[in-house]
Amino acid sequence: GENVEQHPSTLSVQEGDSAVIKCTYSDSASNYFPWYKQELGKRPQLIIDIRSNVGEKKDQRIAVTLNKTAKHFSLHITETQPEDSAVYFCAASSKTSYDKVIFGPGTSLSVIP
Amino acid sequence: EAGVVQSPRYKIIEKKQPVAFWCNPISGHNTLYWYRQNLGQGPELLIRYENEEAVDDSQLPKDRFSAERLKGVDSTLKIQPAELGDSAVYLCASGVADTQYFGPGTRLTVL
C-alpha cells in the first residue's frame, strides 16, 4: 500500500523567510496530493492540493510542486508570518486504492517573530 | 455553509466503559470518514462510507469498534469496551471524491 514520508519533522524559520516541507510517496498510481494545516487543538484544514496532471500550483503565499518521476512533492510558504505556525500534513491518494488518503507524519513549523 | 459537526468535543471515561461519537457531514457530501489521530501523528483512517455503505473498514478494530451511517447522512462511531490505548482525537471528515474536510474532532481520554 501507499506510504508517505515527510521531512523535516520540525522547522523553525524567521518571520519573512520561506519554509519548505518535502514529502515522498511510494505508490506510482497516486494522483491526488493535498496539504493540511493543523493548529494546536484544532481540526486539519485543507490549504492547497495538486493533482498529477500538473507540476505546480500557487495560492497567494503558498505553492506546491510535484515531481511524478521522483515521486515527491513539496510545500513552499513564502514571507512566513507567525500565524503560519502549525503542524502541516501532506497526503497522497490514488484511484487504485479507491481514493484512500494516506497522511504523512507531519511537520511542526514555528515562525519566529 | 456549515462545516462538519462532531459531538461531543471532549469525553473522559474509565477503561472498559462504552463511548460513542457522532458526526454530521457537510450537506451533499456522500463520502464520510472516521479517523483516529494520536498525539504528534497524522490522522489514520478507521472507516470510510460512500453513502450508507462502508467501503473501507480494513483499519477498524472490529472486536471493540463499530460504526454506522444508517441513512447515508449522520454517522456514529462506538467503542465498547474502551481501553487505555484508545485515548486519541477522533476526527470525522466528509467530502466529494478525494477532497476531504475535517470536523473539530472528539478528544477521548480513557482513564
Tab-separated table of C-alpha atoms in Angstrom:
chain	number	residue	atom	x	y	z
A	1	GLY	CA	0.000	0.000	0.000
A	2	GLU	CA	0.871	3.675	-0.101
A	3	ASN	CA	3.492	5.070	2.262
A	4	VAL	CA	4.060	8.796	2.694
A	5	GLU	CA	7.190	10.200	4.296
A	6	GLN	CA	7.644	13.820	5.299
A	7	HIS	CA	10.673	15.958	6.165
A	8	PRO	CA	11.645	17.744	8.267
A	9	SER	CA	9.659	16.775	11.350
A	10	THR	CA	10.270	20.216	12.853
A	11	LEU	CA	11.148	23.500	11.166
A	12	SER	CA	11.889	26.930	12.607
A	13	VAL	CA	12.162	29.999	10.411
A	14	GLN	CA	12.385	33.726	10.985
A	15	GLU	CA	9.340	35.766	10.114
A	16	GLY	CA	9.531	36.809	6.478
A	17	ASP	CA	11.699	33.885	5.420
A	18	SER	CA	10.498	30.978	3.290
A	19	ALA	CA	9.660	27.494	4.530
A	20	VAL	CA	9.819	24.298	2.509
A	21	ILE	CA	8.377	20.927	3.524
A	22	LYS	CA	9.084	17.857	1.418
A	23	CYS	CA	7.166	14.603	1.047
A	24	THR	CA	7.731	11.369	-0.813
A	25	TYR	CA	5.223	8.686	-1.721
A	26	SER	CA	5.589	5.080	-2.764
A	27	ASP	CA	2.574	4.296	-4.956
A	28	SER	CA	3.224	5.459	-8.512
A	29	ALA	CA	-0.542	5.365	-9.124
A	30	SER	CA	-1.157	8.151	-6.590
A	31	ASN	CA	-2.738	11.096	-8.335
A	32	TYR	CA	-4.019	13.469	-5.650
A	33	PHE	CA	-1.831	15.277	-3.111
A	34	PRO	CA	-3.490	17.527	-0.518
A	35	TRP	CA	-1.790	19.556	2.199
A	36	TYR	CA	-3.417	20.210	5.547
A	37	LYS	CA	-2.580	22.743	8.256
A	38	GLN	CA	-3.437	21.888	11.843
A	39	GLU	CA	-3.139	24.470	14.579
A	40	LEU	CA	-2.859	23.285	18.153
A	41	GLY	CA	-6.118	21.758	19.313
A	42	LYS	CA	-7.903	22.441	16.041
A	43	ARG	CA	-9.015	20.456	13.026
A	44	PRO	CA	-6.791	19.791	9.993
A	45	GLN	CA	-7.648	22.345	7.323
A	46	LEU	CA	-7.096	21.829	3.623
A	47	ILE	CA	-4.810	24.630	2.434
A	48	ILE	CA	-3.850	23.517	-1.061
A	49	ASP	CA	-3.905	20.416	-3.216
A	50	ILE	CA	-2.440	19.279	-6.504
A	51	ARG	CA	-3.308	16.565	-8.972
A	52	SER	CA	-0.895	14.536	-11.014
A	53	ASN	CA	-1.722	16.299	-14.281
A	54	VAL	CA	0.043	19.496	-13.139
A	55	GLY	CA	3.522	20.178	-11.821
A	56	GLU	CA	2.922	23.302	-9.734
A	57	LYS	CA	0.082	25.175	-8.126
A	58	LYS	CA	0.104	28.519	-6.288
A	59	ASP	CA	-2.288	30.252	-3.959
A	60	GLN	CA	-1.006	33.585	-2.661
A	61	ARG	CA	1.937	32.804	-0.360
A	62	ILE	CA	1.751	29.031	-0.660
A	63	ALA	CA	2.721	26.804	-3.540
A	64	VAL	CA	3.024	23.094	-4.106
A	65	THR	CA	5.268	21.354	-6.614
A	66	LEU	CA	5.019	17.760	-7.803
A	67	ASN	CA	7.677	15.572	-9.377
A	68	LYS	CA	5.924	12.397	-10.519
A	69	THR	CA	9.102	10.774	-11.773
A	70	ALA	CA	10.825	11.089	-8.415
A	71	LYS	CA	7.555	10.580	-6.519
A	72	HIS	CA	7.963	13.616	-4.341
A	73	PHE	CA	6.049	16.809	-3.737
A	74	SER	CA	6.798	19.911	-1.711
A	75	LEU	CA	5.012	22.749	0.050
A	76	HIS	CA	6.537	26.215	-0.187
A	77	ILE	CA	5.450	29.060	2.070
A	78	THR	CA	6.903	32.473	1.286
A	79	GLU	CA	7.005	35.572	3.503
A	80	THR	CA	6.144	33.497	6.545
A	81	GLN	CA	4.101	35.035	9.338
A	82	PRO	CA	3.668	33.951	12.980
A	83	GLU	CA	0.161	32.735	12.166
A	84	ASP	CA	1.707	30.194	9.779
A	85	SER	CA	2.970	28.334	12.857
A	86	ALA	CA	1.214	24.954	12.907
A	87	VAL	CA	1.652	21.301	12.018
A	88	TYR	CA	1.487	20.640	8.290
A	89	PHE	CA	0.498	17.256	6.893
A	90	CYS	CA	0.999	16.083	3.344
A	91	ALA	CA	-1.082	13.244	1.960
A	92	ALA	CA	-1.500	11.108	-1.123
A	93	SER	CA	-4.277	9.064	-2.637
A	94	SER	CA	-4.877	7.014	-5.737
A	95	LYS	CA	-7.776	5.619	-7.678
A	96	THR	CA	-6.278	2.149	-7.367
A	97	SER	CA	-6.800	2.339	-3.611
A	98	TYR	CA	-10.283	3.765	-4.047
A	99	ASP	CA	-9.183	7.277	-3.128
A	100	LYS	CA	-7.867	6.213	0.275
A	101	VAL	CA	-5.859	9.155	1.596
A	102	ILE	CA	-2.618	8.321	3.396
A	103	PHE	CA	-1.162	11.069	5.577
A	104	GLY	CA	2.453	11.836	6.296
A	105	PRO	CA	3.642	12.138	9.916
A	106	GLY	CA	3.548	15.921	9.898
A	107	THR	CA	5.953	18.860	10.137
A	108	SER	CA	5.784	21.260	13.053
A	109	LEU	CA	6.519	24.734	11.694
A	110	SER	CA	7.457	27.562	14.037
A	111	VAL	CA	7.717	31.083	12.657
A	112	ILE	CA	9.784	33.247	14.981
A	113	PRO	CA	8.753	36.921	15.105
B	1	GLU	CA	-22.132	26.750	4.574
B	2	ALA	CA	-21.846	24.779	7.808
B	3	GLY	CA	-18.825	22.579	8.245
B	4	VAL	CA	-18.581	19.054	9.608
B	5	VAL	CA	-20.113	18.889	13.066
B	6	GLN	CA	-18.970	16.485	15.755
B	7	SER	CA	-20.075	15.837	19.304
B	8	PRO	CA	-19.067	15.630	21.999
B	9	ARG	CA	-15.897	17.683	21.743
B	10	TYR	CA	-14.373	16.075	24.806
B	11	LYS	CA	-15.026	12.813	26.586
B	12	ILE	CA	-13.392	11.302	29.641
B	13	ILE	CA	-14.271	7.737	30.578
B	14	GLU	CA	-12.852	4.889	32.590
B	15	LYS	CA	-11.466	1.863	30.818
B	16	LYS	CA	-13.951	-0.870	29.927
B	17	GLN	CA	-16.735	1.695	29.575
B	18	PRO	CA	-18.513	2.268	26.242
B	19	VAL	CA	-18.335	5.549	24.355
B	20	ALA	CA	-19.976	6.910	21.214
B	21	PHE	CA	-19.129	9.768	18.889
B	22	TRP	CA	-21.487	11.498	16.476
B	23	CYS	CA	-20.782	13.212	13.168
B	24	ASN	CA	-22.912	15.325	10.845
B	25	PRO	CA	-21.173	15.829	7.493
B	26	ILE	CA	-21.337	18.796	5.167
B	27	SER	CA	-24.631	18.790	3.284
B	28	GLY	CA	-24.360	16.987	-0.019
B	29	HIS	CA	-21.162	15.116	0.831
B	30	ASN	CA	-21.708	11.439	0.152
B	31	THR	CA	-18.344	10.317	1.499
B	32	LEU	CA	-17.747	10.212	5.249
B	33	TYR	CA	-14.575	9.192	7.065
B	34	TRP	CA	-13.651	8.420	10.631
B	35	TYR	CA	-10.007	8.929	11.576
B	36	ARG	CA	-8.041	8.477	14.763
B	37	GLN	CA	-5.219	10.920	15.481
B	38	ASN	CA	-2.700	10.185	18.183
B	39	LEU	CA	-0.612	12.977	19.627
B	40	GLY	CA	2.131	14.074	17.252
B	41	GLN	CA	0.930	11.907	14.400
B	42	GLY	CA	-1.132	12.241	11.259
B	43	PRO	CA	-4.735	11.044	11.020
B	44	GLU	CA	-5.210	7.308	10.473
B	45	LEU	CA	-8.295	6.090	8.649
B	46	LEU	CA	-10.648	3.856	10.625
B	47	ILE	CA	-13.572	3.599	8.224
B	48	ARG	CA	-14.893	5.231	5.098
B	49	TYR	CA	-18.502	5.400	3.913
B	50	GLU	CA	-19.929	6.047	0.489
B	51	ASN	CA	-23.499	6.999	1.354
B	52	GLU	CA	-24.569	4.277	3.810
B	53	GLU	CA	-22.088	1.662	2.606
B	54	ALA	CA	-18.803	1.065	4.427
B	55	VAL	CA	-16.328	0.770	1.535
B	56	ASP	CA	-13.133	0.589	3.591
B	57	ASP	CA	-13.104	-0.646	7.185
B	58	SER	CA	-9.840	-2.548	6.996
B	59	GLN	CA	-8.259	-0.449	9.762
B	60	LEU	CA	-11.220	-0.619	12.141
B	61	PRO	CA	-10.542	-2.844	15.193
B	62	LYS	CA	-13.749	-4.755	14.837
B	63	ASP	CA	-13.547	-6.523	18.163
B	64	ARG	CA	-14.356	-3.303	20.003
B	65	PHE	CA	-15.131	-0.629	17.409
B	66	SER	CA	-18.313	-0.299	15.386
B	67	ALA	CA	-19.751	2.390	13.162
B	68	GLU	CA	-22.954	3.083	11.329
B	69	ARG	CA	-24.373	5.537	8.849
B	70	LEU	CA	-27.914	4.310	8.529
B	71	LYS	CA	-29.477	6.966	6.303
B	72	GLY	CA	-26.344	7.984	4.483
B	73	VAL	CA	-26.002	11.269	6.373
B	74	ASP	CA	-25.088	11.283	10.085
B	75	SER	CA	-22.737	8.675	11.461
B	76	THR	CA	-21.824	7.275	14.854
B	77	LEU	CA	-18.620	5.574	15.946
B	78	LYS	CA	-18.710	3.399	19.034
B	79	ILE	CA	-16.059	1.815	21.203
B	80	GLN	CA	-17.047	-0.940	23.612
B	81	PRO	CA	-15.208	-1.566	25.824
B	82	ALA	CA	-12.690	1.269	25.747
B	83	GLU	CA	-9.041	0.600	26.530
B	84	LEU	CA	-6.324	2.953	27.731
B	85	GLY	CA	-4.724	2.919	24.273
B	86	ASP	CA	-7.883	4.306	22.718
B	87	SER	CA	-7.106	7.768	24.086
B	88	ALA	CA	-6.805	9.961	20.995
B	89	VAL	CA	-8.661	12.534	18.940
B	90	TYR	CA	-11.356	11.006	16.739
B	91	LEU	CA	-11.872	13.038	13.606
B	92	CYS	CA	-14.764	12.852	11.208
B	93	ALA	CA	-14.361	14.147	7.671
B	94	SER	CA	-16.673	14.416	4.707
B	95	GLY	CA	-16.043	15.099	1.085
B	96	VAL	CA	-16.712	14.689	-2.566
B	97	ALA	CA	-14.417	12.286	-4.456
B	98	ASP	CA	-10.998	12.526	-2.781
B	99	THR	CA	-11.227	16.039	-1.292
B	100	GLN	CA	-11.930	15.900	2.438
B	101	TYR	CA	-12.959	18.446	5.051
B	102	PHE	CA	-12.472	17.665	8.710
B	103	GLY	CA	-14.649	18.235	11.709
B	104	PRO	CA	-13.276	19.614	15.012
B	105	GLY	CA	-12.790	16.142	16.469
B	106	THR	CA	-13.625	14.472	19.766
B	107	ARG	CA	-10.792	14.246	22.251
B	108	LEU	CA	-11.183	10.959	24.139
B	109	THR	CA	-9.349	10.290	27.363
B	110	VAL	CA	-9.558	6.796	28.822
B	111	LEU	CA	-8.530	6.560	32.478
